[in-house]
Tab-separated table of C-alpha atoms and ligand atoms in Angstrom:
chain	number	residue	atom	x	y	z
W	19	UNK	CA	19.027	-13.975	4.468
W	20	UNK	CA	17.613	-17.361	3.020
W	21	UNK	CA	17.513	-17.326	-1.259
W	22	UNK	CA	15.151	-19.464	-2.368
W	23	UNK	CA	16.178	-19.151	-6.570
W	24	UNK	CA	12.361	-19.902	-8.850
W	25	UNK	CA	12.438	-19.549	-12.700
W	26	UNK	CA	9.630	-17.268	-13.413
W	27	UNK	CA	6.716	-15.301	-11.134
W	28	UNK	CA	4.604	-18.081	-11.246
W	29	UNK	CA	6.624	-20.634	-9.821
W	30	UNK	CA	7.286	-17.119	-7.205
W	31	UNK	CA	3.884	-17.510	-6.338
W	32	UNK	CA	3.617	-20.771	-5.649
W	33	UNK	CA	6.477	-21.020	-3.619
W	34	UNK	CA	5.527	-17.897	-1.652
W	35	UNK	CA	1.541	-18.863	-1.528
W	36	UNK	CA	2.802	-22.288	-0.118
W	37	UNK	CA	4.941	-20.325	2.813
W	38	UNK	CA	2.135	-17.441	3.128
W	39	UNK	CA	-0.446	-20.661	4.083
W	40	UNK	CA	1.797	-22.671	6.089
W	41	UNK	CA	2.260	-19.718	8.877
W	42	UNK	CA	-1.420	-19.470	8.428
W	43	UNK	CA	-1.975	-22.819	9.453
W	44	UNK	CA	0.637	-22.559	12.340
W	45	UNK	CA	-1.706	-20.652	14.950
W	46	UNK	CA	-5.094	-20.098	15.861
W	47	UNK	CA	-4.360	-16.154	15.784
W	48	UNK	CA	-2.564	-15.087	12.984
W	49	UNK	CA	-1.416	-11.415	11.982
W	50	UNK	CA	0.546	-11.427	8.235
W	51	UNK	CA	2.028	-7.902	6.682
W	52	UNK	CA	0.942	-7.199	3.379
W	53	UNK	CA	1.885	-5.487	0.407
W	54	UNK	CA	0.309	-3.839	-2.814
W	55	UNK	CA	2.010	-3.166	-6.027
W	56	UNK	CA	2.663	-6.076	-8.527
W	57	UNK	CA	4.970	-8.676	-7.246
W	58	UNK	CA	2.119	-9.925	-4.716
W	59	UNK	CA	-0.473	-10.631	-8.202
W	60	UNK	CA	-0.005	-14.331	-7.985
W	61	UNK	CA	-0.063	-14.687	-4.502
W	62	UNK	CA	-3.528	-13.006	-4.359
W	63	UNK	CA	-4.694	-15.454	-7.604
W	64	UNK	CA	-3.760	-18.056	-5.885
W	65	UNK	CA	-5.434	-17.554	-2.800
W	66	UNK	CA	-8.992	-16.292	-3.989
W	67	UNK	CA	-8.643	-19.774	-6.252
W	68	UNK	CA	-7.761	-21.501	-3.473
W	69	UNK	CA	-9.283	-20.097	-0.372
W	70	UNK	CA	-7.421	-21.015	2.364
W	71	UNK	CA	-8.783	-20.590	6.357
W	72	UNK	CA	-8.524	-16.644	6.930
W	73	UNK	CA	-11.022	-15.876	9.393
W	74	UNK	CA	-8.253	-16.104	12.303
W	75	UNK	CA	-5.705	-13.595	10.494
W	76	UNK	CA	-5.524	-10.031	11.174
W	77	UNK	CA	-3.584	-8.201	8.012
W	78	UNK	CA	-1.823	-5.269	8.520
W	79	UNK	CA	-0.616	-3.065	4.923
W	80	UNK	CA	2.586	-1.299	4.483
W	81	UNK	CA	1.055	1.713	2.649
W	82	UNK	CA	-1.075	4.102	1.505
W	83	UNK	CA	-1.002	6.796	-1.166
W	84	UNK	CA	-1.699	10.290	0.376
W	85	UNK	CA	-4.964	11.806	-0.546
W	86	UNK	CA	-6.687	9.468	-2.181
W	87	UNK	CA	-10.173	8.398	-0.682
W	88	UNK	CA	-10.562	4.619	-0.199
W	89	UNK	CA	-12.947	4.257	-3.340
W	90	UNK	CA	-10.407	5.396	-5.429
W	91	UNK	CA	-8.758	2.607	-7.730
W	92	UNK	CA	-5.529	3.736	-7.528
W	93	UNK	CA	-5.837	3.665	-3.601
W	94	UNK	CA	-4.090	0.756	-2.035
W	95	UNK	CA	-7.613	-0.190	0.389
W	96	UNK	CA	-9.204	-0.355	-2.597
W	97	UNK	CA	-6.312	-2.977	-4.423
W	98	UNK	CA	-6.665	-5.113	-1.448
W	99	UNK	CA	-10.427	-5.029	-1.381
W	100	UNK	CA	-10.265	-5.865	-4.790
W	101	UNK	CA	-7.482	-8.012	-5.008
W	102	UNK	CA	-8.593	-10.326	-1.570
W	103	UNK	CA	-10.563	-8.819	1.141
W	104	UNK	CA	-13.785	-9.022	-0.736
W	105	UNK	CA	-12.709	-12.484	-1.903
W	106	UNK	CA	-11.750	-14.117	1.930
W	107	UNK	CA	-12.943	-13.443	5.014
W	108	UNK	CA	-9.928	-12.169	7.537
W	109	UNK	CA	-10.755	-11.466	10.744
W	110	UNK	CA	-9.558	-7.567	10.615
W	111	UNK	CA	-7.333	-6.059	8.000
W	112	UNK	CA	-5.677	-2.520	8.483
W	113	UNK	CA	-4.490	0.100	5.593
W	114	UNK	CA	-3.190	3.618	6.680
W	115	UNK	CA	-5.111	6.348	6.609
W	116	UNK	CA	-4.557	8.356	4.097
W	117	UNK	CA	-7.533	10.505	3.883
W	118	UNK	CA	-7.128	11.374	7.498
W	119	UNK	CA	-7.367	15.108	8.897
W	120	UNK	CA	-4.788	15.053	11.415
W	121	UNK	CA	-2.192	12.814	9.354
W	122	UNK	CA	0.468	12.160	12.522
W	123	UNK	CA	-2.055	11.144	14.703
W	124	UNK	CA	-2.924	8.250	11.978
W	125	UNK	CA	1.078	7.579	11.812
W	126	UNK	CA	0.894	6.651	15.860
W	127	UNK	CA	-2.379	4.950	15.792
W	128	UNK	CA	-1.169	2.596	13.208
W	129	UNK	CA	2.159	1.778	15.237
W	130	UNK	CA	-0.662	1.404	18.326
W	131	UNK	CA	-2.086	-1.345	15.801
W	132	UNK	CA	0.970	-2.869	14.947
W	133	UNK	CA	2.293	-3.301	18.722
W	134	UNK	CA	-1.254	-4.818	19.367
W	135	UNK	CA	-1.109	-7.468	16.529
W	136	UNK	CA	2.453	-8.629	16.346
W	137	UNK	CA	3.242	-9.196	12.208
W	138	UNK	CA	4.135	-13.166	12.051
W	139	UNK	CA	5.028	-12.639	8.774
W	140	UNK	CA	5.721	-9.733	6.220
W	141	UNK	CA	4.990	-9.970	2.929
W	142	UNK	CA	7.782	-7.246	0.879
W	143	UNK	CA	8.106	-6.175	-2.554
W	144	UNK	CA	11.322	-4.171	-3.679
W	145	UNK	CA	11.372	-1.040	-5.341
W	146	UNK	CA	14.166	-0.494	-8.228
W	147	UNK	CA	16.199	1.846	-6.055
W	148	UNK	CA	16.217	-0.511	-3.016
W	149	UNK	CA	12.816	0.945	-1.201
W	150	UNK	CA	10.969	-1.372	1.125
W	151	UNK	CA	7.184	-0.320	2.011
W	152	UNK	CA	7.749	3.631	1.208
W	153	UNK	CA	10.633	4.252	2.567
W	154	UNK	CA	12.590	5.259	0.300
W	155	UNK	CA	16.725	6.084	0.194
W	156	UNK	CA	18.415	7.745	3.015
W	157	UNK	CA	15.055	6.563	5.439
W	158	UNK	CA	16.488	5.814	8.926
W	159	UNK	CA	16.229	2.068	10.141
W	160	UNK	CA	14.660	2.897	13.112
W	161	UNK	CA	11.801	4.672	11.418
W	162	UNK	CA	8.074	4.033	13.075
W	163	UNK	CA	4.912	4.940	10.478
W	164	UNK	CA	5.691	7.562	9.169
W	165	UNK	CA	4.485	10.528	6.207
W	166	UNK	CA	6.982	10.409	3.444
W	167	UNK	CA	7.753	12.134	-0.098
W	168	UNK	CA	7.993	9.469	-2.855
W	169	UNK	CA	10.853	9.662	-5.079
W	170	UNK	CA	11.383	10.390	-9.062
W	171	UNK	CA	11.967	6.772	-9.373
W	172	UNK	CA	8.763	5.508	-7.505
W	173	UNK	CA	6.312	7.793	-9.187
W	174	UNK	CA	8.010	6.922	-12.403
W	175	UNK	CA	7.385	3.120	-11.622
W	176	UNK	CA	3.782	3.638	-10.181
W	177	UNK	CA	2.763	5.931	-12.904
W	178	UNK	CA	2.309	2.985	-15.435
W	179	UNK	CA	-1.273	2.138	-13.444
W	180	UNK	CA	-2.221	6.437	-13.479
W	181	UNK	CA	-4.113	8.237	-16.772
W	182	UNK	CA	-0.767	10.900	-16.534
W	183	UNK	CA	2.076	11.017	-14.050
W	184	UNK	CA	1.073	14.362	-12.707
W	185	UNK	CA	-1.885	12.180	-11.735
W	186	UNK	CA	0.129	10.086	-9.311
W	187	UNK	CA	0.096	11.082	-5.398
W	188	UNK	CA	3.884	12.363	-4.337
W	189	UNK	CA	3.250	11.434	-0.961
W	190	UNK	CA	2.241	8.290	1.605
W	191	UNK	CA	2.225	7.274	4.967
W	192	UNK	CA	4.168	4.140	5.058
W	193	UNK	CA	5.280	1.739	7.653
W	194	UNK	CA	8.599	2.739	8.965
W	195	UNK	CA	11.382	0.373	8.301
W	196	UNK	CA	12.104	-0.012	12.266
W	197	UNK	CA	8.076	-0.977	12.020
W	198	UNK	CA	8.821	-3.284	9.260
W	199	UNK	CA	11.538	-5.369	11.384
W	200	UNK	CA	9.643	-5.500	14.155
W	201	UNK	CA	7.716	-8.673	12.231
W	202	UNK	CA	9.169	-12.343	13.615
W	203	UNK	CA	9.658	-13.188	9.801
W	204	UNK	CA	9.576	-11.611	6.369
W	205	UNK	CA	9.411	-13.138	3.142
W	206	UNK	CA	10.680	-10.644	0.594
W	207	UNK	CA	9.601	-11.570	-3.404
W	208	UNK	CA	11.175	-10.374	-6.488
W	209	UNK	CA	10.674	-11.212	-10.005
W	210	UNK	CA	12.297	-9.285	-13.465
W	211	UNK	CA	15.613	-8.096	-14.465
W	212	UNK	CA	14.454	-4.109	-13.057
W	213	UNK	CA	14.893	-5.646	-9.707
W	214	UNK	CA	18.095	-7.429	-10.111
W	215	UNK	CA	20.249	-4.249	-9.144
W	216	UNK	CA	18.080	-4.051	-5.794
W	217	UNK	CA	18.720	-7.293	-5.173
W	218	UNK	CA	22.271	-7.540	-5.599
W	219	UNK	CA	22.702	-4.707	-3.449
W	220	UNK	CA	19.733	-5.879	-0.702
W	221	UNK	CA	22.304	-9.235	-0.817
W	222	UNK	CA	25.940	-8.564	-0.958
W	223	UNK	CA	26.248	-5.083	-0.481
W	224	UNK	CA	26.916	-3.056	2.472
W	225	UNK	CA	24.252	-1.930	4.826
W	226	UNK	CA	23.436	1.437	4.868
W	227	UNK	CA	20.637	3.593	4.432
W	228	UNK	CA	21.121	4.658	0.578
W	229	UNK	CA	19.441	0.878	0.074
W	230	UNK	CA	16.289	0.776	2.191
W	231	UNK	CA	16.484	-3.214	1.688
W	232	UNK	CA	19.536	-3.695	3.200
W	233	UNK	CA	18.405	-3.394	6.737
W	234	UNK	CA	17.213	-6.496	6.528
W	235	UNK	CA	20.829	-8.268	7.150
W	236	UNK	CA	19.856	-7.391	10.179
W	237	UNK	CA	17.020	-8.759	10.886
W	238	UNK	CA	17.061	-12.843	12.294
W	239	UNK	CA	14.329	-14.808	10.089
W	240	UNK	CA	14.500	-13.418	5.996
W	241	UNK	CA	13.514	-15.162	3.161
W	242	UNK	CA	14.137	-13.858	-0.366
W	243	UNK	CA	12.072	-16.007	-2.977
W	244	UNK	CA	13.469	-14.529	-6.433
W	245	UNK	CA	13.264	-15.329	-9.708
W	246	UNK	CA	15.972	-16.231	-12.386
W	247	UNK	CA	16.164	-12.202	-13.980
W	248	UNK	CA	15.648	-11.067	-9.918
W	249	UNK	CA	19.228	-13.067	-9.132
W	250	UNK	CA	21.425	-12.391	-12.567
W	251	UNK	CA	23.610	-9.629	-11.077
W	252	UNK	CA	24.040	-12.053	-7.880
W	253	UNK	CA	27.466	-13.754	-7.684
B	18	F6R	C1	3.739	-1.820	-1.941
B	18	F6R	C2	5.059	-1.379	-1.501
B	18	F6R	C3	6.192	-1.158	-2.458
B	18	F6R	C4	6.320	-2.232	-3.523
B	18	F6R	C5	7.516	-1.933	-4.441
B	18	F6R	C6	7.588	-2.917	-5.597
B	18	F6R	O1	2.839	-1.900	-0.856
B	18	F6R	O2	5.210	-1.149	-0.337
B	18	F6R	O3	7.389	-1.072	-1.727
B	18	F6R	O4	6.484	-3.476	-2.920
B	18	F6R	O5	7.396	-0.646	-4.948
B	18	F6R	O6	6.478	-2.743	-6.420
B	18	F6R	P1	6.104	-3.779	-7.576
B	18	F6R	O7	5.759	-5.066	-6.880
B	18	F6R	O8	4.902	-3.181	-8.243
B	18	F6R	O9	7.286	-3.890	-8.440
């Protein structure tokens, strides 16, 4: 795994905007991984300010709450919309479905997706207790898309953007973290001192499956870009 050390989120942003752009530049077909959630903020600023070619890339998300319609703000399609699809114009871009009737059937058409459209690069965020996408502790590593319960921890972190926390889903089909390493290259960003526990563990400790993150020791082409707070539990 490749540290790349910033000082704050915005120099983050740059750094990963700058990488984000030059895969997209790389190829005339073009399929990134994307995330939701906060760390990917600046990215998304920076590319609706700077609108860089998309029409060749295909975008494929990580997650999707269970149960909430597409409309709803608190639904990840609608933070992307929001956030950069109706800003850019990508070629395709996926979310799970997670309004759909027959929920497993969405699970193996979005692994159909992802084996069609090969992720050149995936775009991760880190959850406090080590979760990458949705998958949280104790997930296998060879997990496809998959339904999943959402920890304590998550809702607790996600409720800050819900009216009340009974408000938040407890539930989401996420890409599986076997799904997740299937991508040629990942670029994994992390910025505050509620991270830095993650972090230390995604980096130095052992691989196992109470840390989500840590599968990616495994995997051939990682790039951490983290910030100052992110890295001060690192040796
Ligand atoms: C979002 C996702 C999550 C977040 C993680 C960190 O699509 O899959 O794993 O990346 O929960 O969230 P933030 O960035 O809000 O701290």
């Amino acid at each position: 795994i490749k540290v790349i050390a910033v000082k704050n989120a915005e120099e983050l942003a740059q750094k990963a905007y700058e990488k984000i752009v030059s895969v997209m530049e790389s190829k005339n077909e073009v399929t990134l991984g994307l995330a939701t959630g906060g760390s990917p903020l600046g990215i998304y600023a920076l590319m609706r300010e700077n609108k860089p070619a998309t029409s060749h890339v295909t975008t494929i998300n990580l997650d999707e709450y269970i149960g909430l319609e597409p409309t709803h703000d608190q639904s990840y399609r609608y933070f992307m919309n929001d956030q950069l699809f109706n800003h850019l114009p990508f070629k395709a871009t996926y979310v799970p479905d997670g309004i759909a009737a027959d929920l497993q059937k969405a699970c193996g058409d979005y692994e159909a997706i992802i084996a069609a459209n090969p992720v050149d690069l995936q775009l991760l965020g880190i959850g406090e207790n080590g979760h990458i996408a949705f998958n949280e502790p104790g997930t296998s590593f060879d997990s496809p898309t998959q339904v999943t319960g959402l920890t304590e921890s998550t809702i607790n972190a996600n409720s800050r953007y819900f009216e009340k926390k009974e408000d938040v889903p407890t539930s989401a089909i996420t890409m599986g973290i076997g799904s997740i390493m299937k991508a040629k290259e990942i670029l994994l960003i992390a910025s505050g001192e509620k991270k830095a526990e993650a972090i230390k563990q995604m980096l130095e400790g052992n691989v196992t499956e109470a840390c989500p993150a840590t599968a990616l020791q495994h995997h051939a082409n990682v790039t951490v870009i983290a910030d100052e707070a992110a890295l001060s539990l690192c040796q």
